[in-house]
Amino acid sequence: MNEKNLAQYEKTGFLEESWKLFHIRDCIRKEFPFHYHDFYKIIYFVDGNVSYKIEGKTYRLKPHDFVLVDYNAIHKPEIENSRPYERYIIYLSAEFMSHETRQGEQLRHCFEMAGLSGNHVLHFTPGSYENLLDCLMRIEKEERKEQDFLRERMLEAAFLEFMVLFNRACIAQPKAFIETAVYHEKIVDIISYIQAHLTENISIDYLADTFYISRYYLMRQFKEATGYSIHQYINEKRILEAKRRILTGVPASKVCYDCGYSDYSTFARRFKEIVGVAPSMLKEARYHL
């Protein structure tokens, strides 16, 4: 998969397939804005001079790191010079990641571990990442065989092998989740608080008082860490949660109040500003993208 195809997914934010793999090597420095997707993302970092920002934390990447970007997590890479930035990027649909085995196991277990640890980057032992890289290279090779018999089955088998091995490596090596991120502890705590209390009335003054931090210092540090003002961040997160619920079949009229809005007209207006379509048109718009 090439960079042009990747850009299309970045633009729409939608993933209709179960998963997509891209192998990208940027030779020219690029500026990436803070953004998010309604799907999960795994990045295998090959080379470059890159830091990765995810929900207020900054990770300095080194070769063979894996980056886990959760569903709707606000993130961006920062490229520090013109050294080529090479990585494999895997997009995974929320539906695919939520499928359960008969034992109740899910492929998103690795993301749940990342959430519990509070860290989003892993560095496995050499034997682990070599096996994982082998799977990615086999997927790349198989994707080029467009006319081969049962090609899709081979791709599916190789990808499922990667995901199973990746989850097993996370379970076997919990210390692989690195703890060397740079972040402002209070800002990260505030981000966690906002995410846990989206339906409540959250003001800047309340956050400043609760976390014993200057109002203006809070606003400045929050913007630097996330790319959003506190007001923008709360609105984005509320609408993203509303979007998720609507796509699962919950009526927009109910989602409006569940996500902290007191009237439907305000909710619908902000939803369209952020998502690009009215809540009532979301499923139809997604189908046509």
Short mmCIF file of C-alpha atoms in Angstrom, two decimals, residues 27-189:
data_model
loop_
_atom_site.label_atom_id
_atom_site.label_comp_id
_atom_site.label_asym_id
_atom_site.label_seq_id
_atom_site.Cartn_x
_atom_site.Cartn_y
_atom_site.Cartn_z
CA CYS A 27 12.49 11.13 2.43
CA ILE A 28 11.25 14.71 2.78
CA ARG A 29 10.44 16.25 6.11
CA LYS A 30 6.70 16.58 6.74
CA GLU A 31 4.62 18.43 9.28
CA PHE A 32 1.78 16.32 10.71
CA PRO A 33 -1.09 17.98 12.61
CA PHE A 34 -2.71 16.48 15.67
CA HIS A 35 -5.44 14.13 14.45
CA TYR A 36 -7.44 11.00 15.32
CA HIS A 37 -9.22 8.10 13.62
CA ASP A 38 -12.29 5.98 14.31
CA PHE A 39 -10.06 2.90 14.05
CA TYR A 40 -7.04 1.50 15.86
CA LYS A 41 -3.47 1.93 14.61
CA ILE A 42 -0.24 -0.01 15.16
CA ILE A 43 3.04 1.46 13.91
CA TYR A 44 6.25 -0.55 13.55
CA PHE A 45 9.05 2.00 13.55
CA VAL A 46 11.94 1.11 11.22
CA ASP A 47 14.09 4.24 11.14
CA GLY A 48 14.11 8.01 11.39
CA ASN A 49 14.49 10.85 13.85
CA VAL A 50 10.97 10.88 15.26
CA SER A 51 9.05 11.61 18.44
CA TYR A 52 5.44 10.52 18.78
CA LYS A 53 2.83 12.46 20.75
CA ILE A 54 -0.24 10.59 22.05
CA GLU A 55 -2.80 12.14 24.40
CA GLY A 56 -0.34 14.43 26.18
CA LYS A 57 2.68 12.08 26.24
CA THR A 58 5.74 12.28 23.97
CA TYR A 59 7.77 9.19 23.09
CA ARG A 60 11.20 9.29 21.49
CA LEU A 61 11.15 6.38 19.02
CA LYS A 62 13.98 3.98 18.30
CA PRO A 63 14.17 1.20 15.68
CA HIS A 64 11.87 -1.79 16.32
CA ASP A 65 9.50 0.17 18.58
CA PHE A 66 5.79 -0.53 18.19
CA VAL A 67 3.39 2.37 18.73
CA LEU A 68 -0.22 1.69 19.73
CA VAL A 69 -2.69 4.46 18.87
CA ASP A 70 -6.09 3.75 20.37
CA TYR A 71 -9.48 4.39 18.79
CA ASN A 72 -10.02 8.20 18.64
CA ALA A 73 -6.75 8.95 20.48
CA ILE A 74 -5.34 12.37 19.57
CA HIS A 75 -1.81 11.97 18.23
CA LYS A 76 0.89 13.10 15.81
CA PRO A 77 4.50 12.32 14.90
CA GLU A 78 7.16 15.02 15.07
CA ILE A 79 9.94 14.68 12.47
CA GLU A 80 13.04 16.51 13.65
CA ASN A 81 15.15 16.54 10.47
CA SER A 82 15.32 15.27 6.90
CA ARG A 83 16.49 11.76 7.82
CA PRO A 84 14.09 9.29 6.12
CA TYR A 85 11.14 8.27 8.29
CA GLU A 86 10.34 4.61 7.58
CA ARG A 87 7.54 2.65 9.24
CA TYR A 88 4.86 0.05 8.77
CA ILE A 89 1.37 1.31 9.61
CA ILE A 90 -1.53 -1.01 10.35
CA TYR A 91 -5.10 0.28 10.51
CA LEU A 92 -7.61 -1.97 12.31
CA SER A 93 -11.37 -1.50 12.40
CA ALA A 94 -13.10 -1.31 15.76
CA GLU A 95 -15.48 -4.09 14.75
CA PHE A 96 -12.64 -6.42 13.78
CA MET A 97 -10.78 -5.74 17.02
CA SER A 98 -13.90 -6.42 19.10
CA HIS A 99 -14.58 -9.93 17.76
CA GLU A 100 -14.37 -12.49 20.56
CA THR A 101 -13.22 -16.09 20.51
CA ARG A 102 -15.27 -18.71 22.32
CA GLN A 103 -13.01 -18.08 25.31
CA GLY A 104 -13.86 -14.36 25.26
CA GLU A 105 -10.45 -13.29 23.92
CA GLN A 106 -10.15 -10.20 21.70
CA LEU A 107 -7.42 -8.93 19.39
CA ARG A 108 -7.60 -5.52 21.06
CA HIS A 109 -6.22 -6.98 24.29
CA CYS A 110 -2.87 -5.31 23.50
CA PHE A 111 -4.59 -1.91 23.43
CA GLU A 112 -6.29 -2.66 26.74
CA MET A 113 -2.88 -3.44 28.24
CA ALA A 114 -1.55 -0.15 26.88
CA GLY A 115 -4.46 1.70 28.46
CA LEU A 116 -3.92 0.03 31.84
CA SER A 117 -0.19 0.73 31.80
CA GLY A 118 -0.66 4.30 30.59
CA ASN A 119 2.05 3.74 27.98
CA HIS A 120 1.62 3.47 24.20
CA VAL A 121 5.03 2.31 22.93
CA LEU A 122 6.59 -1.15 23.22
CA HIS A 123 10.06 -2.52 22.60
CA PHE A 124 10.17 -6.32 22.54
CA THR A 125 13.14 -8.66 22.79
CA PRO A 126 14.83 -9.37 19.41
CA GLY A 127 13.26 -12.80 18.91
CA SER A 128 9.79 -11.29 19.29
CA TYR A 129 10.05 -8.37 16.89
CA GLU A 130 11.85 -10.47 14.27
CA ASN A 131 8.88 -12.86 14.11
CA LEU A 132 6.48 -9.94 13.87
CA LEU A 133 8.47 -8.24 11.13
CA ASP A 134 8.54 -11.52 9.20
CA CYS A 135 4.72 -11.56 9.23
CA LEU A 136 4.56 -7.98 7.92
CA MET A 137 6.99 -8.75 5.12
CA ARG A 138 5.00 -11.85 4.13
CA ILE A 139 1.83 -9.76 3.97
CA GLU A 140 3.62 -7.23 1.73
CA LYS A 141 4.85 -10.01 -0.55
CA GLU A 142 1.42 -11.65 -0.75
CA GLU A 143 -0.31 -8.35 -1.55
CA ARG A 144 1.77 -8.10 -4.73
CA LYS A 145 0.42 -11.45 -5.96
CA GLU A 146 -2.84 -10.01 -7.24
CA GLN A 147 -3.85 -13.02 -9.36
CA ASP A 148 -2.76 -15.88 -7.09
CA PHE A 149 -5.27 -18.52 -6.06
CA LEU A 150 -6.79 -17.90 -2.58
CA ARG A 151 -4.63 -14.79 -2.12
CA GLU A 152 -7.10 -13.22 0.31
CA ARG A 153 -6.99 -16.29 2.53
CA MET A 154 -3.20 -16.17 2.65
CA LEU A 155 -3.30 -12.48 3.56
CA GLU A 156 -5.86 -13.13 6.27
CA ALA A 157 -3.79 -16.00 7.69
CA ALA A 158 -0.58 -13.97 7.77
CA PHE A 159 -2.27 -10.99 9.36
CA LEU A 160 -4.03 -13.03 12.04
CA GLU A 161 -0.70 -14.69 12.81
CA PHE A 162 0.82 -11.23 13.30
CA MET A 163 -1.97 -10.10 15.62
CA VAL A 164 -1.87 -13.28 17.70
CA LEU A 165 1.91 -13.14 18.04
CA PHE A 166 1.74 -9.44 18.89
CA ASN A 167 -0.80 -9.98 21.67
CA ARG A 168 1.14 -12.95 23.02
CA ALA A 169 4.32 -10.86 23.08
CA CYS A 170 2.51 -8.12 25.04
CA ILE A 171 1.29 -10.67 27.58
CA ALA A 172 4.67 -12.41 27.87
CA GLN A 173 6.62 -9.13 28.10
CA PRO A 174 4.57 -6.59 30.10
CA LYS A 175 7.75 -4.62 30.76
CA ALA A 176 8.04 -4.02 27.01
CA PHE A 177 5.65 -1.06 27.51
CA ILE A 178 8.26 1.67 27.88
CA GLU A 179 7.91 4.25 30.66
CA THR A 180 10.25 6.89 29.29
CA ALA A 181 7.62 9.20 27.83
CA VAL A 182 8.01 12.93 28.46
CA TYR A 183 4.87 14.58 29.79
CA HIS A 184 3.37 17.04 32.23
CA GLU A 185 1.88 14.83 34.94
CA LYS A 186 -1.01 17.13 35.81
CA ILE A 187 -1.96 17.63 32.16
CA VAL A 188 -2.08 13.86 31.60
CA ASP A 189 -4.16 13.49 34.78
#
